Coordinates of C-alpha atoms in Angstrom, one line a residue:
M1 CA -10.1 8.1 -28.5
S2 CA -8.5 6.2 -31.2
N3 CA -6.0 3.7 -30.5
K4 CA -3.4 5.4 -32.6
K5 CA 0.2 6.0 -31.9
I6 CA 2.4 8.7 -32.2
I7 CA 6.2 9.5 -32.0
I8 CA 7.2 12.6 -30.0
T9 CA 10.6 13.8 -28.8
V10 CA 11.3 16.0 -26.3
D11 CA 14.4 18.5 -25.1
S12 CA 13.7 19.7 -21.9
G13 CA 16.6 22.4 -21.4
A14 CA 17.0 23.9 -18.2
S15 CA 16.2 27.4 -20.4
N16 CA 13.8 25.4 -22.6
T17 CA 11.2 22.7 -23.8
K18 CA 11.4 21.9 -27.3
A19 CA 9.5 19.3 -28.5
K20 CA 8.2 17.2 -32.2
S21 CA 5.6 15.0 -33.4
E22 CA 3.6 14.7 -36.6
V23 CA 1.0 17.6 -35.3
G24 CA 4.2 20.3 -34.8
T25 CA 6.6 21.5 -32.7
L26 CA 6.7 23.6 -29.5
L27 CA 9.3 25.8 -27.9
Y28 CA 8.6 27.1 -24.5
A29 CA 10.6 28.6 -21.2
T30 CA 11.0 25.5 -19.2
K31 CA 9.2 27.2 -15.8
V32 CA 6.8 25.9 -13.9
T33 CA 4.8 27.8 -10.9
E34 CA 2.3 26.3 -8.4
G35 CA -1.2 26.8 -9.0
F36 CA -2.8 29.0 -12.1
T37 CA -1.8 32.2 -13.6
T38 CA -4.6 34.5 -13.7
G39 CA -5.2 37.3 -17.1
F40 CA -3.5 36.8 -20.7
L41 CA -0.8 34.3 -20.9
G42 CA 0.0 33.5 -24.3
E43 CA 0.7 31.2 -27.1
N44 CA 3.7 29.5 -24.7
T45 CA 2.1 29.4 -21.5
F46 CA -0.3 27.2 -20.0
N47 CA -2.4 26.5 -16.9
A48 CA -2.5 23.3 -16.6
E49 CA -3.6 19.8 -14.5
V50 CA -0.9 17.5 -14.9
D51 CA -1.8 14.2 -13.2
G52 CA -3.4 15.8 -10.3
V53 CA -1.2 18.5 -9.7
R54 CA -2.1 22.3 -10.9
M55 CA 0.5 24.2 -12.2
T56 CA 1.6 27.2 -14.9
I57 CA 4.0 26.2 -17.3
G58 CA 5.6 28.1 -20.0
D59 CA 7.0 31.5 -20.3
K60 CA 5.4 33.2 -17.5
A61 CA 5.8 30.9 -15.0
E62 CA 8.5 31.4 -12.3
Y63 CA 10.7 28.4 -11.2
A64 CA 13.5 27.6 -13.9
D65 CA 15.3 24.1 -12.3
K66 CA 18.8 24.6 -13.1
R67 CA 20.0 21.3 -11.1
E68 CA 21.5 18.5 -14.0
G69 CA 19.2 15.2 -14.9
K70 CA 15.9 15.7 -16.4
D71 CA 13.8 13.5 -13.6
T72 CA 13.1 16.0 -11.7
N73 CA 9.4 17.6 -11.4
T74 CA 10.1 20.7 -13.5
H75 CA 11.1 18.6 -16.4
I76 CA 8.9 15.9 -16.4
W77 CA 6.1 18.5 -15.9
S78 CA 6.8 20.4 -19.2
T79 CA 7.3 17.0 -20.8
L80 CA 4.0 15.7 -20.2
V81 CA 2.7 18.9 -21.1
A82 CA 4.1 18.8 -24.4
V83 CA 3.1 15.4 -25.4
A84 CA -0.2 16.3 -24.5
K85 CA 0.2 19.3 -27.0
L86 CA 1.4 17.2 -29.7
R87 CA -0.4 14.3 -29.8
G88 CA -3.2 14.4 -31.7
D89 CA -5.9 12.0 -31.8
A90 CA -3.8 9.5 -30.6
E91 CA -3.6 7.5 -27.2
K92 CA -0.2 6.0 -27.4
V93 CA 2.9 7.6 -27.4
V94 CA 6.3 6.7 -28.1
L95 CA 9.2 9.1 -26.8
G96 CA 12.5 10.1 -27.4
Y97 CA 13.7 12.1 -24.4
G98 CA 17.0 14.0 -24.3
E99 CA 19.4 13.5 -20.9
S100 CA 22.7 14.9 -20.5
Y101 CA 25.4 12.6 -21.6
N102 CA 27.2 11.6 -18.0
K103 CA 23.3 11.5 -16.6
Y104 CA 22.5 9.0 -20.0
V105 CA 25.2 6.7 -19.1
Q106 CA 24.0 6.3 -15.5
D107 CA 21.4 3.3 -15.4
E108 CA 19.7 4.0 -12.3
Q109 CA 19.1 7.8 -14.1
R110 CA 17.5 6.2 -17.5
E111 CA 15.3 4.0 -14.6
A112 CA 14.2 7.0 -12.5
I113 CA 13.2 9.3 -15.9
K114 CA 11.5 5.5 -17.7
S115 CA 9.6 5.5 -13.9
K116 CA 8.2 8.6 -13.9
L117 CA 7.2 9.1 -18.2
E118 CA 6.0 5.5 -18.9
G119 CA 2.8 4.5 -18.4
E120 CA -1.0 6.1 -18.1
H121 CA -1.5 10.3 -17.7
T122 CA -3.5 12.8 -17.9
V123 CA -3.4 16.4 -18.8
I124 CA -6.0 18.7 -18.1
F125 CA -5.8 22.5 -20.0
Y126 CA -7.6 25.2 -18.4
E127 CA -8.1 27.7 -21.4
G128 CA -10.0 30.7 -20.3
N129 CA -13.8 29.2 -20.2
N130 CA -12.4 26.0 -22.0
V131 CA -11.0 23.4 -20.3
V132 CA -9.5 20.4 -22.5
E133 CA -9.0 16.9 -21.0
H134 CA -6.1 14.8 -22.6
R135 CA -5.7 10.9 -21.3
F136 CA -2.7 8.8 -23.4
T137 CA -0.3 6.4 -22.2
I138 CA 3.6 6.4 -23.0
E139 CA 4.2 3.2 -24.2
L140 CA 7.8 3.6 -24.2
V141 CA 10.5 5.8 -23.4
Q142 CA 14.2 6.2 -25.1
I143 CA 16.3 8.4 -23.6
L144 CA 19.2 9.7 -26.1
P145 CA 22.3 11.8 -25.3
E146 CA 22.1 15.7 -25.6
G147 CA 24.1 16.7 -28.6
L148 CA 23.5 13.7 -30.6
G149 CA 20.7 14.6 -32.4
S150 CA 23.0 17.1 -34.7
V151 CA 24.4 13.6 -36.3
L152 CA 21.4 12.1 -35.9
I153 CA 19.5 14.1 -37.9
D154 CA 20.9 13.2 -41.0
L155 CA 22.7 10.4 -39.9
E156 CA 23.8 9.0 -43.5
N157 CA 25.6 11.9 -44.1
N158 CA 27.2 12.1 -40.8
L159 CA 29.2 8.5 -40.4
G160 CA 32.4 8.6 -39.4
L161 CA 33.9 10.6 -36.5
K162 CA 32.3 13.4 -35.4
Y163 CA 33.0 15.8 -32.4
V164 CA 30.1 18.1 -30.9
L165 CA 29.9 20.5 -27.8
D166 CA 25.9 21.1 -27.0
W167 CA 26.0 24.3 -24.3
G168 CA 23.0 24.9 -22.7
G169 CA 21.5 26.3 -19.7
S170 CA 22.8 23.6 -16.8
T171 CA 25.3 21.6 -18.6
V172 CA 27.8 21.1 -21.3
N173 CA 28.1 18.2 -23.6
F174 CA 31.0 17.2 -25.4
L175 CA 30.1 14.1 -27.6
E176 CA 32.8 12.2 -29.8
I177 CA 30.7 10.6 -31.8
N178 CA 31.5 7.4 -34.3
D179 CA 28.9 6.2 -36.8
G180 CA 26.3 8.1 -34.7
Q181 CA 27.4 6.4 -31.3
P182 CA 28.6 8.4 -28.4
T183 CA 32.6 7.0 -27.7
E184 CA 33.8 6.5 -23.9
N185 CA 36.0 9.8 -24.9
S186 CA 32.6 11.7 -24.3
Q187 CA 31.8 13.9 -21.3
S188 CA 29.2 16.4 -19.5
F189 CA 29.5 19.1 -16.8
Q190 CA 27.8 21.8 -15.2
L191 CA 29.1 25.0 -16.7
G192 CA 25.8 25.8 -19.0
S193 CA 24.9 29.2 -19.3
Y194 CA 22.4 30.3 -16.4
N195 CA 24.6 32.4 -14.5
V196 CA 25.9 34.4 -17.1
Y197 CA 23.7 37.2 -17.1
A198 CA 24.0 37.3 -13.2
K199 CA 27.7 37.5 -13.7
V200 CA 26.8 40.4 -16.7
K201 CA 24.7 42.3 -14.2
K202 CA 27.2 42.6 -11.4
A203 CA 29.9 43.4 -14.1
L204 CA 27.7 46.1 -15.0
A205 CA 27.2 47.2 -10.9
Q206 CA 31.1 47.3 -10.5
S207 CA 31.7 48.9 -13.7
S208 CA 30.8 52.8 -14.3
V209 CA 27.9 52.0 -16.0
G210 CA 25.9 51.4 -12.9
A211 CA 23.0 49.0 -11.7
Q212 CA 20.6 47.2 -14.2
S213 CA 17.5 45.5 -14.7
D214 CA 17.2 41.9 -14.9
L215 CA 15.4 43.0 -17.8
Q216 CA 17.6 45.2 -20.0
V217 CA 20.8 43.0 -19.2
K218 CA 19.0 40.0 -20.7
T219 CA 18.2 42.0 -23.1
W220 CA 21.8 43.3 -23.8
V221 CA 23.1 39.6 -23.3
D222 CA 20.6 37.9 -26.2
K223 CA 20.9 40.8 -28.2
G224 CA 24.1 42.8 -28.1
C225 CA 24.5 46.3 -27.4
D226 CA 25.7 49.5 -29.6
N227 CA 27.8 50.8 -26.5
I228 CA 31.2 49.3 -26.8
Q229 CA 31.9 49.8 -23.1
I230 CA 28.9 47.4 -21.9
Q231 CA 29.5 45.1 -24.9
D232 CA 33.3 44.9 -24.2
I233 CA 31.9 43.9 -20.6
I234 CA 29.2 40.8 -21.9
D235 CA 32.4 39.8 -24.4
D236 CA 34.4 39.4 -21.4
V237 CA 32.2 37.6 -19.5
I238 CA 31.5 35.2 -21.9
K239 CA 35.1 35.1 -22.5
K240 CA 35.8 33.6 -19.1
Q241 CA 32.7 31.2 -19.2
L242 CA 34.7 29.9 -22.3
Q243 CA 37.9 29.6 -20.9
K244 CA 36.2 27.7 -17.7
I245 CA 34.6 25.4 -20.0
D246 CA 38.4 24.7 -21.7
N247 CA 39.6 23.8 -18.6
E248 CA 37.0 21.5 -17.7
L249 CA 37.8 19.5 -21.2
D250 CA 41.4 20.2 -20.2
G251 CA 41.2 17.9 -16.9
Y252 CA 39.2 14.9 -19.5
G253 CA 42.7 15.3 -21.6
I254 CA 40.7 16.8 -24.5
N255 CA 41.6 20.1 -25.9
L256 CA 39.5 21.8 -28.6
H257 CA 41.7 24.1 -30.1
K258 CA 43.8 21.2 -31.6
Y259 CA 40.8 19.6 -33.5
L260 CA 40.0 20.6 -37.0
E261 CA 35.8 21.4 -36.5
V262 CA 33.8 20.7 -33.5
E263 CA 29.8 21.7 -34.3
F264 CA 28.7 23.7 -31.5
I265 CA 24.5 23.3 -30.7
G266 CA 22.4 24.6 -27.9
G267 CA 20.2 27.4 -27.2
T268 CA 23.8 29.1 -25.3
A269 CA 25.9 28.4 -28.9
K270 CA 23.1 30.2 -30.7
L271 CA 23.1 33.3 -28.4
F272 CA 26.7 33.6 -28.1
N273 CA 28.2 32.3 -31.5
K274 CA 30.3 35.4 -32.5
Q275 CA 32.5 34.9 -28.9
I276 CA 32.1 31.2 -29.5
K277 CA 33.9 31.2 -33.3
S278 CA 36.9 33.9 -31.5
Y279 CA 37.6 31.6 -29.0
F280 CA 37.7 28.0 -30.6
K281 CA 38.6 28.0 -34.4
C282 CA 37.5 24.8 -34.7
A283 CA 33.8 25.6 -34.2
K284 CA 31.3 25.1 -36.3
M285 CA 27.6 26.6 -36.0
V286 CA 25.2 24.4 -37.1
D287 CA 21.6 25.1 -38.6
R288 CA 18.7 25.3 -36.0
P289 CA 21.2 24.9 -32.9
L290 CA 18.1 25.3 -30.6
T291 CA 16.4 22.5 -32.2
C292 CA 18.9 20.2 -33.7
N293 CA 19.1 17.5 -30.8
V294 CA 14.9 17.2 -30.8
D295 CA 14.7 17.5 -34.5
G296 CA 17.9 15.0 -34.9
F297 CA 15.6 12.9 -32.1
Y298 CA 12.6 12.3 -34.3
E299 CA 14.3 11.3 -37.9
Y300 CA 16.0 8.6 -35.2
M301 CA 12.9 8.0 -33.7
R302 CA 10.8 7.6 -36.8
L303 CA 13.7 5.5 -38.5
V304 CA 13.7 2.9 -35.4
Y305 CA 10.2 2.6 -34.3
N306 CA 8.0 3.8 -36.9
D307 CA 5.3 0.3 -38.2

């Protein structure tokens, strides 16, 4: 390997891992299964041995960690897989890594993440008959608050006071950002979208529609449904989740209905943009809401750490 250094950014969410470097981008499910999976995996699932632990990572894996905090094994392993895939021929890595705001401000949490990511790592991919080994050193980890990416992606044109709500799979991050820095009025809490599917499934089963499979429910929630009754049930569940977010923010003295403009980002914002705009009149949907965090982190890391 060369002595080349590369900047990589990772946003490992409860639902998806998003990653970026000069080599390219990655997007796959933040899920893990112990041991290897047989058969065809597709491009977004990997049989990998990460620092001696064999696993399947990605879309076809089974376990998703919905807990708050990006120091868990699932997030660390998924991140190391992304780094291996996006390092090119670089031996050294400078990593930008997203964390929910309330965890980001905790010194012990930042140190816990760094202790697991910084240092030497070995990731081995098993792709059919091919075995590809990656050895690299993560020299530095910069922890960044989720939601900030939408401002950092074009900081020069995003100076002044900005408001961002990042709605992800496990957490909601509300950031008040002044000249690129979150203020003390920022907050995060666990009201992500991971339980929306289960609630829709339960509501459908209790209606005249009847019980439906997980796959069918996910398809309707993600893509919408032409059946008015079914779509009304989905919209009602999403509205109730938005009301919970509204109430949680109100407990911190934050009333989004009084704001002129709040940027909504995250995978959930992309899925439920119609319902969000109906409930919050201040809502502005940004370009690429799913990846704007990792894209913004990358622009910031290039600005700060490029030699």
